[in-house]
mmCIF file of C-alpha atoms in Angstrom:
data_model
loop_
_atom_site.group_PDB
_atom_site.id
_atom_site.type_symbol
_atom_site.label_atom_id
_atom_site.label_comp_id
_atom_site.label_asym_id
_atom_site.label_seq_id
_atom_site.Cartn_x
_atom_site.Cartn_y
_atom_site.Cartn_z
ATOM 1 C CA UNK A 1 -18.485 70.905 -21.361
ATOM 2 C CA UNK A 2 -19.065 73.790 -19.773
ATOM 3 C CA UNK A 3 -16.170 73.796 -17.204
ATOM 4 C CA UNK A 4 -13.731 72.253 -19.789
ATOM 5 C CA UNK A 5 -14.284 75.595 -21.748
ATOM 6 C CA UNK A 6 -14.166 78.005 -18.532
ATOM 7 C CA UNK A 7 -10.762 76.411 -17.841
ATOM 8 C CA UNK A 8 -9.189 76.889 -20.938
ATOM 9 C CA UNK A 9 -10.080 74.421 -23.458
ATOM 10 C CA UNK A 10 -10.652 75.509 -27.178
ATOM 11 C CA UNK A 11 -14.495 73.399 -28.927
ATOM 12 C CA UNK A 12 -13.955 72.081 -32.164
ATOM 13 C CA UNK A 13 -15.202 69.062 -34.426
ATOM 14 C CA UNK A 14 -13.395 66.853 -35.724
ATOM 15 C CA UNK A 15 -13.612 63.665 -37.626
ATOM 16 C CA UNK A 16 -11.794 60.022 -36.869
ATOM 17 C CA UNK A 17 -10.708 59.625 -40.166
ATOM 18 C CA UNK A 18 -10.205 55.659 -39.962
ATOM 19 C CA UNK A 19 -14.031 55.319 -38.643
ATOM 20 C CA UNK A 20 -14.998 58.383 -40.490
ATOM 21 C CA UNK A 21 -16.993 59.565 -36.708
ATOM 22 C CA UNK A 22 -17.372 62.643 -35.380
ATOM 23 C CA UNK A 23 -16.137 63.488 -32.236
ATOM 24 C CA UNK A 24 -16.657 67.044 -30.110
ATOM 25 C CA UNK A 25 -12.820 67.981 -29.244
ATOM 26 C CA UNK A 26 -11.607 69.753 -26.350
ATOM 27 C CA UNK A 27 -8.003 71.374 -26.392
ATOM 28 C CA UNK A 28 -5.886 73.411 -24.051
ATOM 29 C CA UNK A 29 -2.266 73.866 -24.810
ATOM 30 C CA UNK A 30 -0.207 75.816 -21.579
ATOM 31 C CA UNK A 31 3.720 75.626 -21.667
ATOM 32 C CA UNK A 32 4.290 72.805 -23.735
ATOM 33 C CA UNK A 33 1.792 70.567 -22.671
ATOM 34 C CA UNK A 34 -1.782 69.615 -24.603
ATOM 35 C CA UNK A 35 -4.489 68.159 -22.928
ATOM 36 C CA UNK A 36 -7.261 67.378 -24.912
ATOM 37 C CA UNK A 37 -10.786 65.508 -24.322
ATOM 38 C CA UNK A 38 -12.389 63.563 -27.465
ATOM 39 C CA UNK A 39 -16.141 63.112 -27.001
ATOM 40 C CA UNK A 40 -17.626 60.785 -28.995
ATOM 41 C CA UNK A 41 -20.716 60.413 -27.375
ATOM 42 C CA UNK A 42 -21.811 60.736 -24.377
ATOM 43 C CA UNK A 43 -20.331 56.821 -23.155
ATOM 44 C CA UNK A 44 -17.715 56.768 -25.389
ATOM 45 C CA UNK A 45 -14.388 59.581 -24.701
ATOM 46 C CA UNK A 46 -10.688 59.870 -24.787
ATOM 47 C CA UNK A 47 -8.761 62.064 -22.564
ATOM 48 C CA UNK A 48 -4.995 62.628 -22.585
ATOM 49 C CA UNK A 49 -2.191 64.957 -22.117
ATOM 50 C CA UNK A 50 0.981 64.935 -24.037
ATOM 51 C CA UNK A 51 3.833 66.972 -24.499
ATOM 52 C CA UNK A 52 3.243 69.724 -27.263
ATOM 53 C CA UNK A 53 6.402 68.141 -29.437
ATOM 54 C CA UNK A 54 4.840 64.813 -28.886
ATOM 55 C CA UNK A 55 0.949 65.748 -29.752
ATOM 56 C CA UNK A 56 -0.051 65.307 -34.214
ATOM 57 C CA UNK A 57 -2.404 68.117 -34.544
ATOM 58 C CA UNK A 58 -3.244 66.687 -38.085
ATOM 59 C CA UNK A 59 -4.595 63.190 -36.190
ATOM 60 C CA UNK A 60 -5.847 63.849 -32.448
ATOM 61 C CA UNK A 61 -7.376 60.490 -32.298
ATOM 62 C CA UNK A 62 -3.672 59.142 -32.390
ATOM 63 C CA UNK A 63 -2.122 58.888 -29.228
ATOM 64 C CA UNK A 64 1.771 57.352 -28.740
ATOM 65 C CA UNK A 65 1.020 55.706 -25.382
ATOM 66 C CA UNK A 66 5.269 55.755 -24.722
ATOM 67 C CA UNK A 67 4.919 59.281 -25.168
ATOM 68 C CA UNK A 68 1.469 60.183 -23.109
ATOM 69 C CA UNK A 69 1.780 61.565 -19.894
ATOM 70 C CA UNK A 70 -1.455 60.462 -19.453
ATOM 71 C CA UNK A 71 -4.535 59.357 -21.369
ATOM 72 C CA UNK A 72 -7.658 57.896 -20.132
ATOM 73 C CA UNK A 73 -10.884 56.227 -21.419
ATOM 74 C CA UNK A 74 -14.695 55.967 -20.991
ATOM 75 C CA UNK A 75 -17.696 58.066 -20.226
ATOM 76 C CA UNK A 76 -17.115 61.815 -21.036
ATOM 77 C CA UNK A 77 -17.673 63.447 -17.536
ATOM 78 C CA UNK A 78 -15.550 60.413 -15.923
ATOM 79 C CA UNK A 79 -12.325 61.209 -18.362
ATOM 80 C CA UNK A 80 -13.001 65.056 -18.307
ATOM 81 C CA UNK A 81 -13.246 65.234 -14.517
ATOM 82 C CA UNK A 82 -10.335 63.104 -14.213
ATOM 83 C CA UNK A 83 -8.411 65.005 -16.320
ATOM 84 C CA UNK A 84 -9.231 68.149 -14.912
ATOM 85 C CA UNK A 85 -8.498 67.079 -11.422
ATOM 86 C CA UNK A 86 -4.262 65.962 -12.487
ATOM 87 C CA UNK A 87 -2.400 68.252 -10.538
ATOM 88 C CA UNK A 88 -0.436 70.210 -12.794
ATOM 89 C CA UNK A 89 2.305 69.585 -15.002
ATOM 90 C CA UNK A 90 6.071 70.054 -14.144
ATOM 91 C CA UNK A 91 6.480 73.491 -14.708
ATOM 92 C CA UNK A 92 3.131 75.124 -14.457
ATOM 93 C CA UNK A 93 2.481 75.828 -10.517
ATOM 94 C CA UNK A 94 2.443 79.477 -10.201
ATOM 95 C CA UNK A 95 3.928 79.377 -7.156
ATOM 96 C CA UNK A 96 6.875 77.472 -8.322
ATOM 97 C CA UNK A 97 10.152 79.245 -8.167
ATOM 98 C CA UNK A 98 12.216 79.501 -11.655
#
């Protein structure tokens, strides 16, 4: 959790309103793109990365899988270290030229 929130990611709880469950939520949003990590326990997570346009801030549990760039499921340190090892979205090397 640590690492998610030294590389960007906002903490927050939220709740899965169709199971009514909390889940710890992880969030970074960087030049139109949202990744976000939804721990449910400690076995049970949800990692993805959408578009901003395509992400629905009022439901993060609700993923478009058309629309996901990519999304993955399982343990929490398996989908968060996965997630955090995607190279980076089209747009957002540094050392790309513009």
């Amino acid at each position: 959790m640590k690492l998610l929130l030294r590389r960007g990611f906002r903490r927050s709880v939220v709740q899965d309103r169709f199971t009514c469950v909390d889940a710890v939520m992880f969030r970074r949003v960087w030049r139109g793109t949202n990744e976000t990590v939804l721990a449910l326990s400690e076995t049970e997570a949800l990692a993805y990365r959408v578009r901003e346009s395509d992400s629905d801030l009022s439901d993060p549990f609700l993923v478009d899988p058309d629309r996901a760039l990519w999304q993955c499921g399982g343990e929490f340190l398996d989908v968060a270290g996965r997630l955090l090892e995607l190279p980076a979205a089209p747009g957002h090397s540094a050392f790309e030229g513009k």
